[in-house]
XYZ file of C-alpha atoms in Angstrom:
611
model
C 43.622 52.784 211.952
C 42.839 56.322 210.667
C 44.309 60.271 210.406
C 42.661 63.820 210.248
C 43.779 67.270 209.265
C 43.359 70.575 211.231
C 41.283 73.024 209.129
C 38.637 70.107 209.668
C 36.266 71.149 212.184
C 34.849 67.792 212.513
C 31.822 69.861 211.972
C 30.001 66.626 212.636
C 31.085 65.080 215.910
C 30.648 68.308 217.865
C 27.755 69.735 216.728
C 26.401 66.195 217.173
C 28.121 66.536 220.569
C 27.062 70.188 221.284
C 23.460 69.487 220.271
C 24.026 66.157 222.433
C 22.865 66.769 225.731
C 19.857 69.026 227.106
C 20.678 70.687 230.525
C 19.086 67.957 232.227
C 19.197 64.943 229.728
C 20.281 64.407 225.942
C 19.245 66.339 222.627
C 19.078 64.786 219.228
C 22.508 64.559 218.242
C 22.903 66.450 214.773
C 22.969 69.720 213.421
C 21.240 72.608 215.038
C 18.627 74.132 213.117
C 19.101 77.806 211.833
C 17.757 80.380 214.376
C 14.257 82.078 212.819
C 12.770 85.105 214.374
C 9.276 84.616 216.538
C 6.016 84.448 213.936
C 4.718 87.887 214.347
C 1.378 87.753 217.002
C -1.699 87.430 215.386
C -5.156 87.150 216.450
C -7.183 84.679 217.852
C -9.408 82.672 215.096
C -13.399 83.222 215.506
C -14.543 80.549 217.360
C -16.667 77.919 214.984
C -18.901 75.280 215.389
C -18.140 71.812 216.529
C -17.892 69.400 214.053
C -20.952 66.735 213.511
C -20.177 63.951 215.387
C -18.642 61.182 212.913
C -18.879 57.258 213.214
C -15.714 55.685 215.037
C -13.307 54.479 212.563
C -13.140 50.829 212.017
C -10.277 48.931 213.988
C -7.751 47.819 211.382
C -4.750 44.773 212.042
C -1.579 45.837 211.953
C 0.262 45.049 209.372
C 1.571 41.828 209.398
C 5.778 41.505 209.132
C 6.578 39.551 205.959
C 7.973 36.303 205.787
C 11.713 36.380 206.115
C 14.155 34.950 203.214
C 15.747 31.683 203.606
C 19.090 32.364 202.665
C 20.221 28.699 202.020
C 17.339 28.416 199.926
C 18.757 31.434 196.962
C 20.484 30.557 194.181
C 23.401 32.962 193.224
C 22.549 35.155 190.337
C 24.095 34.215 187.002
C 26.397 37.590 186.510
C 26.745 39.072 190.386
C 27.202 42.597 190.596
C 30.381 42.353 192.486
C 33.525 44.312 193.870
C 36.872 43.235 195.269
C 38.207 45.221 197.839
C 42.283 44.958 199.123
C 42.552 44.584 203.209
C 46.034 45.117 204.688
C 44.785 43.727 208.184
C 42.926 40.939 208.570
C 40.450 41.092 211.321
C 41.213 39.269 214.547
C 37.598 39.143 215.911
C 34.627 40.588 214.160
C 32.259 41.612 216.199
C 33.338 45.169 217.545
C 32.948 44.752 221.723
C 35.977 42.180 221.287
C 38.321 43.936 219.151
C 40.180 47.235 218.536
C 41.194 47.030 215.002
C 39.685 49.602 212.569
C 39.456 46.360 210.193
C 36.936 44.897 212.505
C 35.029 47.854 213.205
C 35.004 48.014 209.071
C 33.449 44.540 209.125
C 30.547 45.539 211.702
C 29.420 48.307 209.125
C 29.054 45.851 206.312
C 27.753 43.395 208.345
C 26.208 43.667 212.089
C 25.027 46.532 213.087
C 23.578 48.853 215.665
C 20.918 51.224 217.028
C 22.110 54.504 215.515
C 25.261 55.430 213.274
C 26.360 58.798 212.018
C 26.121 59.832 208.188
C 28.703 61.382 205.522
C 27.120 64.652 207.115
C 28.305 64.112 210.268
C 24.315 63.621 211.813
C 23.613 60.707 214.089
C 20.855 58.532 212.506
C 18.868 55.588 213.459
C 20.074 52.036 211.805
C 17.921 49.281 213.193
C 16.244 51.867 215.678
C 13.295 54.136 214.619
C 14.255 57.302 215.901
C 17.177 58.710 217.912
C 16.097 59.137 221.665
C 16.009 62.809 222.675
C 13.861 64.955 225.385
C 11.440 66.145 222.566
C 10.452 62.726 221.328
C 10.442 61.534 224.889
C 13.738 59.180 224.510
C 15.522 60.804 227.072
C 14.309 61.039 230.534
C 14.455 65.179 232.114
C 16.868 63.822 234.534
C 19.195 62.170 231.928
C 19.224 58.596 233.325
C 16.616 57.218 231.369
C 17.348 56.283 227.886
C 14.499 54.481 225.440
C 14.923 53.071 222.050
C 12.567 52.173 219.488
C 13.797 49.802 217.468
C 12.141 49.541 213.977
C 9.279 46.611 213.480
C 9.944 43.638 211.460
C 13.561 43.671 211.765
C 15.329 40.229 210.723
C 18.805 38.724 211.363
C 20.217 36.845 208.185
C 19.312 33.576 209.491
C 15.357 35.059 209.525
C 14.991 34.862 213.130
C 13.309 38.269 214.642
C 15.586 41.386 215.287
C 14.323 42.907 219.240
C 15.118 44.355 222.174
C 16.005 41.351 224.143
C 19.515 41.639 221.863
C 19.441 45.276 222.910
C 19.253 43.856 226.851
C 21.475 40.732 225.486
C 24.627 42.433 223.650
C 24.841 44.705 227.508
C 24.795 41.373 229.529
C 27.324 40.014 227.232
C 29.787 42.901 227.896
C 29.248 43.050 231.646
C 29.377 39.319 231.974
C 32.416 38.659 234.045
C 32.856 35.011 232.239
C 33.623 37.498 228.938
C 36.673 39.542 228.003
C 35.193 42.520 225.898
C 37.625 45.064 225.324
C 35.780 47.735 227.058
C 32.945 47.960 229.065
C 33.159 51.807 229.426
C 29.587 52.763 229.488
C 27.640 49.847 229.861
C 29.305 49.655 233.608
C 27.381 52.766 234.142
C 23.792 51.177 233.143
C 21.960 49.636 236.065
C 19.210 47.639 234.315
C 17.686 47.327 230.746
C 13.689 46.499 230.286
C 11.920 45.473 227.096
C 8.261 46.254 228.003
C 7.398 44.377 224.178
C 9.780 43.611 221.105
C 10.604 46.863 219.520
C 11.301 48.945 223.081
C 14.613 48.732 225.054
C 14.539 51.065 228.203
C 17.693 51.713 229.143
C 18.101 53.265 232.850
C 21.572 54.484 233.890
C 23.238 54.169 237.475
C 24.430 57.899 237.343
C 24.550 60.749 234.336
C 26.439 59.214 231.177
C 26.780 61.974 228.615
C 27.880 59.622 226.205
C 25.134 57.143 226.389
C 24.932 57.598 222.786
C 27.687 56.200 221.656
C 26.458 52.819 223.293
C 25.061 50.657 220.748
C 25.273 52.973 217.933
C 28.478 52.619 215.126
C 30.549 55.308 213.798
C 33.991 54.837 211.445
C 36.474 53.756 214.296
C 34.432 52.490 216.799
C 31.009 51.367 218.375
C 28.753 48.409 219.121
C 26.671 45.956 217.178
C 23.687 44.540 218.846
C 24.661 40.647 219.452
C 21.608 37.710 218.458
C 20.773 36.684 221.901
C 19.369 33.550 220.107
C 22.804 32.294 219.166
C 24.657 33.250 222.227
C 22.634 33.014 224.885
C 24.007 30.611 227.573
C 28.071 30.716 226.102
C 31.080 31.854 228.373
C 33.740 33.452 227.060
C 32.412 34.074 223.846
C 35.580 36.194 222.963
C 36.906 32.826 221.802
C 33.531 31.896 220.343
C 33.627 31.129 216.382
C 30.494 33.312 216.221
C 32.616 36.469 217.712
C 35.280 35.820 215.035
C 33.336 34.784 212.131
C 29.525 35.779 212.276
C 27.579 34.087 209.755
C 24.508 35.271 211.017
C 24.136 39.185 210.436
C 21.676 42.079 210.765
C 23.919 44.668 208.601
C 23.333 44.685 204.583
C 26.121 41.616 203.763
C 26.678 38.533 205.273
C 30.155 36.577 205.622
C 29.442 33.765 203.580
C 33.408 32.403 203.203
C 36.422 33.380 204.864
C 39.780 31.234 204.198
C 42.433 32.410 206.653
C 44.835 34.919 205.383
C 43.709 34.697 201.941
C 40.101 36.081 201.080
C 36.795 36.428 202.632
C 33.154 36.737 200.439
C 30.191 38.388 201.558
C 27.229 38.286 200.162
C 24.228 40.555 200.332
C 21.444 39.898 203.230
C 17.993 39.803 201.934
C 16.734 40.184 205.188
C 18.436 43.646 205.854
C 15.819 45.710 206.829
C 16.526 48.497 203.816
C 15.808 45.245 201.363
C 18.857 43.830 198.943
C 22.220 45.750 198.568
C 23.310 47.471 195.225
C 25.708 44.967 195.617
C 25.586 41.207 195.586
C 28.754 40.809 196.431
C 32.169 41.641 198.376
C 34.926 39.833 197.835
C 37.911 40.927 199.894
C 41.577 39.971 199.939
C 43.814 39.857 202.617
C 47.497 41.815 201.379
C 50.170 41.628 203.408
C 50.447 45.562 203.497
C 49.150 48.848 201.820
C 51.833 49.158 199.200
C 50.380 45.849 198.047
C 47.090 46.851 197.970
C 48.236 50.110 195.822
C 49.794 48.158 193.312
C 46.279 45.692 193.040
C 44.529 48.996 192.460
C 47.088 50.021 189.748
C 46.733 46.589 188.055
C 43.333 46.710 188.281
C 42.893 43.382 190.298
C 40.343 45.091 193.093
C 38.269 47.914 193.072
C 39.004 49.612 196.412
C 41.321 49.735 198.981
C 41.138 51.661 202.652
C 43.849 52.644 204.759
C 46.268 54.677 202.611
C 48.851 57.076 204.432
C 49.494 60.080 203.523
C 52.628 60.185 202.405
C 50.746 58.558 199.279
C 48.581 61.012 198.215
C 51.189 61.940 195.450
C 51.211 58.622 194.024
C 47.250 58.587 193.505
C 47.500 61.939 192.099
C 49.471 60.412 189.150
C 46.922 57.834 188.856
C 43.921 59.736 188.257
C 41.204 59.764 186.136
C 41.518 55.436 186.424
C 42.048 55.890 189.936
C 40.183 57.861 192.747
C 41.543 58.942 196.611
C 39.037 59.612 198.732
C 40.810 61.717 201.312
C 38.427 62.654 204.650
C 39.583 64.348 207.622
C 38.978 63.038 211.121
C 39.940 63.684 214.978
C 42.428 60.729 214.678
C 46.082 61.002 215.664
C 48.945 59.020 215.297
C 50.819 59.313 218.604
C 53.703 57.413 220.628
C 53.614 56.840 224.080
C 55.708 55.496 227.523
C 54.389 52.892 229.560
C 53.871 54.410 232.513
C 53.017 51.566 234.651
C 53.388 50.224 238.393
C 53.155 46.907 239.770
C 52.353 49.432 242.994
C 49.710 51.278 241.622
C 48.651 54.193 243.392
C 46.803 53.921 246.251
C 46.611 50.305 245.729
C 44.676 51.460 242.175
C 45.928 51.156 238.628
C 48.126 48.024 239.286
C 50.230 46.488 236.373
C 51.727 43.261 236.424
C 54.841 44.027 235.321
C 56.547 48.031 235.965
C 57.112 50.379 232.617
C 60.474 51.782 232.170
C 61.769 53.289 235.125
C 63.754 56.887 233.656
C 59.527 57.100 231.788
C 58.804 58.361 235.262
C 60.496 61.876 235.192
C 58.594 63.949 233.324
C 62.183 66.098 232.209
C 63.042 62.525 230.482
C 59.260 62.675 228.552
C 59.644 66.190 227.513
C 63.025 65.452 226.197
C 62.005 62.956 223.885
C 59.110 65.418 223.115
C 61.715 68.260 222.412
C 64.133 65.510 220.521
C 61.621 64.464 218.303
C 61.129 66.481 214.779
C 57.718 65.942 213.872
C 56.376 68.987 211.549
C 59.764 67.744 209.492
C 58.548 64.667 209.753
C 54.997 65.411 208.029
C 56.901 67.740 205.805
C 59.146 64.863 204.385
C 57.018 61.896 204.917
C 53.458 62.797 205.077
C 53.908 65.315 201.978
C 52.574 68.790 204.107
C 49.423 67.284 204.139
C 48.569 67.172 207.925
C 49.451 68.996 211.050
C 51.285 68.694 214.363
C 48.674 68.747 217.066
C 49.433 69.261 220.688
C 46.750 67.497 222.326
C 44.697 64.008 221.391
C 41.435 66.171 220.447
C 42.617 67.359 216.924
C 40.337 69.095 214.513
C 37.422 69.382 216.951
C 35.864 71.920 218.833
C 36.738 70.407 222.092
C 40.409 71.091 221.016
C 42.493 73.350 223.357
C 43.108 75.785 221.239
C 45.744 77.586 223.549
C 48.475 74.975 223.117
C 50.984 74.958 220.993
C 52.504 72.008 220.067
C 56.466 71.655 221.838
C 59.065 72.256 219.318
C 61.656 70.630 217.651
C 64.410 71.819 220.440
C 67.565 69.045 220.645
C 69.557 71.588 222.747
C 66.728 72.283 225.282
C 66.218 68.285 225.508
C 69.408 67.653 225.707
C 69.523 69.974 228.859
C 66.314 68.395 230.704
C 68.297 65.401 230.442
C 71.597 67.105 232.029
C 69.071 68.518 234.587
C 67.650 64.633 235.327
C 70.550 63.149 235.954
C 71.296 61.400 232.509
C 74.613 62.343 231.337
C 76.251 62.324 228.077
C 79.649 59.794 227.537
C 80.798 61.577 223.638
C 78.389 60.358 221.419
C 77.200 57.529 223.215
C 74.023 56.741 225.404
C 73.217 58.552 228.102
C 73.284 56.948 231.515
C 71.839 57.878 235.181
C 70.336 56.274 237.677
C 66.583 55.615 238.406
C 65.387 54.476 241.738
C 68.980 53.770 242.941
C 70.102 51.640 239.882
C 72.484 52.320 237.085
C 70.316 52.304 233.895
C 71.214 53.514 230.130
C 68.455 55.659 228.281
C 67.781 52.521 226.202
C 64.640 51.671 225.290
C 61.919 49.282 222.559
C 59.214 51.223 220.449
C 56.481 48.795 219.458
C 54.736 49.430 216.570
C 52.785 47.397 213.513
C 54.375 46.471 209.977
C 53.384 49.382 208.048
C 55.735 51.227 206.518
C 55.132 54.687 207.255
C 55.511 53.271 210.784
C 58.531 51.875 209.913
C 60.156 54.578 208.175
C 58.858 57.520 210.617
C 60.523 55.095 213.552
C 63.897 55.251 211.822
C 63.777 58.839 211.401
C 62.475 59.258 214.931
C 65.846 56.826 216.080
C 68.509 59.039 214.396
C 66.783 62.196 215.860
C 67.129 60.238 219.832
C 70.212 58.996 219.190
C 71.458 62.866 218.411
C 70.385 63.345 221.641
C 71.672 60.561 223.539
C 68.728 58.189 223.462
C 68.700 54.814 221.909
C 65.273 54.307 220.498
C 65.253 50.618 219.608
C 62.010 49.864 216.419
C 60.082 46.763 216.983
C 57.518 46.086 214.521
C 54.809 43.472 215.636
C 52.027 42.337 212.437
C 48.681 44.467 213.375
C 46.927 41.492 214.641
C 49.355 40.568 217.519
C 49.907 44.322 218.493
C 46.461 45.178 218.861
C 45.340 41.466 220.761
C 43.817 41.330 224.192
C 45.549 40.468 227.314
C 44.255 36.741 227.281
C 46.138 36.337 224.110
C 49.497 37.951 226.031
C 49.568 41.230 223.566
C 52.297 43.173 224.977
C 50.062 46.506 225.033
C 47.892 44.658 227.250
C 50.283 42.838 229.449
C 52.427 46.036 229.848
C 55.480 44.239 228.303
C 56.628 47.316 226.199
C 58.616 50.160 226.780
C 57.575 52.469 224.623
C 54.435 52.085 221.775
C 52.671 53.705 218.618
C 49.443 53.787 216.774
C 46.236 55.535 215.265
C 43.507 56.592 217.631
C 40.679 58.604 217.768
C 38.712 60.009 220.777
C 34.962 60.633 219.355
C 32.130 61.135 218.831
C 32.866 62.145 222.171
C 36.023 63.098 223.753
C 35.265 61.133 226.899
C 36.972 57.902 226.687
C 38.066 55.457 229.712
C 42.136 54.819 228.900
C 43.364 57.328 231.208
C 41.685 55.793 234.372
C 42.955 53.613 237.410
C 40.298 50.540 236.620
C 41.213 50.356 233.838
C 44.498 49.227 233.942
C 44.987 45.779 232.542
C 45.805 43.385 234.826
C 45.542 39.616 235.931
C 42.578 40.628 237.858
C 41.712 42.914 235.636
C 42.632 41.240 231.969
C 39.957 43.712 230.146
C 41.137 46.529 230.901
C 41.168 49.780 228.200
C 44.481 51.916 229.530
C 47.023 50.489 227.721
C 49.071 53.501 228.650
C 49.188 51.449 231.780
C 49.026 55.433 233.909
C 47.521 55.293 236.817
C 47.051 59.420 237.580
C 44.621 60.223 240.410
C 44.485 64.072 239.413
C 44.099 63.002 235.696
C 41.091 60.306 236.525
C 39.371 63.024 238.838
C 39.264 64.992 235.731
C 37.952 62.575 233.138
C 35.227 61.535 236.266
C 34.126 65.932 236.276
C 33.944 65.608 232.500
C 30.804 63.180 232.765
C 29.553 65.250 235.930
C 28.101 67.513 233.398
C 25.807 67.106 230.569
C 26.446 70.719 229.365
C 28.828 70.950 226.826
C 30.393 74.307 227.705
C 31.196 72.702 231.092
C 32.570 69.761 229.619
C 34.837 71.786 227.614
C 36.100 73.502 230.319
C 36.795 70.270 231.654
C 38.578 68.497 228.660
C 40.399 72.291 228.065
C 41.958 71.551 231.284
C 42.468 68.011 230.765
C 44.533 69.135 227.628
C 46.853 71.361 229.344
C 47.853 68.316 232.142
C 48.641 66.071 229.523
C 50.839 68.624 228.031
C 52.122 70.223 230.958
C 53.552 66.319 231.820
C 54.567 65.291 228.735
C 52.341 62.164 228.927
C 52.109 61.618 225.514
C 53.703 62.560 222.226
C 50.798 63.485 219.781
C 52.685 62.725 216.433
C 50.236 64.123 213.839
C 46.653 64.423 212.782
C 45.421 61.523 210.552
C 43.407 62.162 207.371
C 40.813 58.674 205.745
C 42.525 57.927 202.403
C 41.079 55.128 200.589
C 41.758 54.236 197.003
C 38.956 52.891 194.613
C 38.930 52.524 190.468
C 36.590 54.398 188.708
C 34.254 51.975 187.888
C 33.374 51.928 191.549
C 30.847 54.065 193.063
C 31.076 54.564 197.122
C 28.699 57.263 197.522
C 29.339 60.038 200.109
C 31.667 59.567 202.835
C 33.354 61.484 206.077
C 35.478 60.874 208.734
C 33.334 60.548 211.340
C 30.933 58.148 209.336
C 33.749 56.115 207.522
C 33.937 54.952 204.148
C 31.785 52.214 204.810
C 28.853 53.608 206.432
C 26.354 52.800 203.844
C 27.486 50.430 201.960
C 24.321 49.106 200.966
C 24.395 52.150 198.274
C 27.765 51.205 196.653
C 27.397 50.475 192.869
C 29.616 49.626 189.878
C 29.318 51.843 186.874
């Protein structure tokens, strides 16, 4: 996943959100235009003539669409104009709506794609639509529930079959389809219906105000929504298992997956039929590496052209490569961040049930901030991240919506250690501590899940001497990316709630409303697609993330998500670890254009050359 650094105002998200939302509906999500002062009055013109009356033009055809290619009909150029790119991950599932891995997300922007994306500028821009729906162009209805996209004409999946809105209407009934496990439906549980009047217009009309509609079926770098070819789909049930979902060899975006053997290499190969015409590129060959060092090392060699997800603790090493080798370094509103499972087979209220209960001491909120307090992260980004980022003290780093009167809690060992005197967790010499939760002996002894990498790895084993200084035994458990990160039909422990305590990259934008914090979403047998893997079910903390979206004026939502902030802080119910910066590595024969961390590094992609 991906990282970010302070000083970065993510210029781009929030002016795109800022400029979001009229008072009543939605604005065109970039940058604001510079204020200019009124044209000075003038007078009237003299009245003239009419003109003479004029024949009626003739009536004209529209243009007709061309003929799409047929792709198993081309012949592979003699010398392709080709790249080979290192992957450390290897995507579970492809298409976006069911998976959370960055890698897959990665794969959508080379190859199926949405409505609207956002550009190295930080400026939401149409993809497949024709304009961005706002109150001036008449996309957004004055009460905000009325949505309508444009998509462009002559649009034309790989396979040559017509591009419309019945995928628009199509990729929402797949989500909400109760026979499918998407990984969220936030959002598209908040539309009530869909119409496509004719081919190219999708009306989307919402059950209540969605500030973020915007972010449905439109792609950014971490996240988003393809549209899905309701002419390959149509009529399947869980189609999270489907071998389109994991492998589409049918796409709209400018490559297509033409091979992919299993934990070796995959090959794309450019679409004709992408709307912009052929890539720079005819090809993509990637290889699956077991991990990022390896991937560094490939660069070095010279054996692929570019790598992504580089930490920062390497941006030394590239700087000892250069001129051969480039690091393309863009700051984000990712964080890395650990957190407790904070789950209940009780729920609350009968809401927010998990199937199995976190760990128990997780649920006094002296025993959170002492692992807050124990924990020495600016040392931490001082030894292992090289300086490079910052400590934040919420999960809205380097944006405007950021609470800005926080600071982050300190490295205090003395302080924790007393919190943990004060809940009941007492020292034996330099052993663990021990107490009792809910009338039961238990020892502060505990799992952290995490992936392979080995930043994770080595941050986790500086975190576990820090703990254990303080009488906590924090016990590293490192799970390969593609198990951590599955769904809760494939029994990932996230998902299932089978974890004590857990780490990773996350991001919450283009808009800081997201749906993990809330009761529903709880994964459970009843509800296995569920997006809280924090597994919290907090009444007070859901009643604030449901005021956020009562709102479509962004200094009320900020108010909102400023107080949001200072609960999660105030409780200790997460431990923001550091802002996350983009780093991806690339030889200098490769050209990738312009890129940011809110687009990605693979936002256009169609553009990348070879000098």
């Amino acid at each position: 996943m991906k990282r970010s650094q302070r000083y970065f105002l993510l210029a781009s998200a929030l002016v795109v959100i800022s400029l979001l939302i009229t008072a009543c509906g939605g604005a065109v999500p970039t940058a604001a235009p510079a204020p200019t002062e009124a044209p000075a009055a003038t007078e009237a013109p003299a009245p003239t003539e009419a003109p003479a009356a004029t024949a009626a033009p003739a009536v004209t055809e529209a243009p007709k669409c061309p003929e799409p290619v047929d792709m198993s009909k081309m012949t592979a150029p003699a010398s392709p104009k080709s790249i080979t790119a290192a992957w450390s991950q290897e995507p579970d599932n492809v298409v976006e709506p069911f998976s959370n891995m960055a890698f897959a997300l990665w794969m959508n922007q080379l190859t199926i794609i949405g409505l609207a994306k956002w550009d190295d500028k930080g400026n939401m821009i149409p993809d497949l639509a024709e304009e961005v729906p706002t109150v001036e162009n008449g996309g957004v209805s004055a009460d905000g529930l009325t949505i309508t996209w444009h998509l462009k004409k002559c649009l034309y999946w790989s396979d040559g079959q017509p591009i419309t809105s019945v995928d628009v209407k199509f990729t929402w009934q797949a989500i909400m389809d109760p026979g499918n496990a998407p990984v969220s439906r936030a959002g598209f549980d908040k539309i009530e219906s869909i119409d496509t009047p004719d081919e190219t217009t999708a009306v989307i009309k919402f059950k209540e105000l969605f500030p973020p509609w915007y972010t449905l079926f439109s792609i950014w770098g971490f996240g988003g929504n393809p549209l899905m070819p309701e002419h390959i789909l149509k009529g399947h049930t869980a189609i999270e298992k489907d071998p389109y979902i994991h492998q589409p060899n049918v796409g709209s975006g400018p490559f297509v997956i033409t091979e992919w053997v299993a934990g070796d290499h995959m090959t794309l190969t450019a679409n004709p039929n992408y709307y912009r015409g052929h890539a720079k590129l005819d090809q993509i060959q990637i290889k699956f590496v077991p991990d990022p060092e390896t991937a560094l090392a490939a660069l070095q060699a010279g054996d692929v052209d570019v790598a992504p997800d580089f930490a920062e603790s390497d941006i030394p090493t590239f700087a000892a490569l250069e001129p051969a080798v480039h690091l393309r370094a863009d700051p984000s509103g990712d964080f890395e961040h650990y957190f407790f499972n904070l789950g209940t087979v009780a729920g609350v209220d009968g809401k927010g049930k998990s199937d199995v209960d976190g760990f128990c001491p997780f649920k006094d909120v002296n025993v959170r901030k002492a692992i807050m307090l124990g924990i020495d992260r600016q040392t931490i980004v001082d030894l292992l991240l090289g300086g490079k980022t910052t400590v934040p003290a919420s999960l809205w780093p380097n944006s405007s919506w950021y609470n800005t009167s926080l600071t982050p809690y300190p490295y205090d060992p003395e302080q924790a250690k007393k919190l943990l005197d004060d809940a009941g967790y007492k020292a034996a010499g330099a052993g663990t501590r021990t107490g009792k939760c809910d009338g039961k002996n238990v020892k502060l002894s505990f799992s952290f899940e995490t992936t392979t990498k080995q930043l994770r790895k080595d941050i986790a084993v500086e975190v576990q001497k820090e703990l254990k200084d303080i009488g906590i035994e924090f016990k590293p458990v490192h799970t390969p990316a593609g198990t951590f990160f599955g769904s809760y039909s494939e029994g990932a422990n996230l998902a299932t709630g089978k974890y004590d305590m857990a780490g990773y990259t996350t991001g919450f934008y283009p808009d800081p409303w997201n749906d993990n914090f809330l009761c529903q979403n709880v994964p459970n047998k009843d509800n296995p697609v569920g997006t809280n893997n924090y597994h919290l079910c907090d009444p007070v903390l859901e009643k604030m993330f449901v005021d956020a979206n009562a709102s479509a004026d962004p200094a009320a939502r900020k108010v909102v998500f400023d107080t949001i902030q200072k609960y999660m802080y105030d409780n200790a119910l997460v431990v923001p670890m550091y802002a996350r910066l983009n780093l991806t590595g690339y030889v200098d024969r490769f050209d990738p254009g312009p890129t940011a961390g809110l687009s990605g590094f693979m936002w256009d992609s169609a553009s990348w050359d070879v000098k």
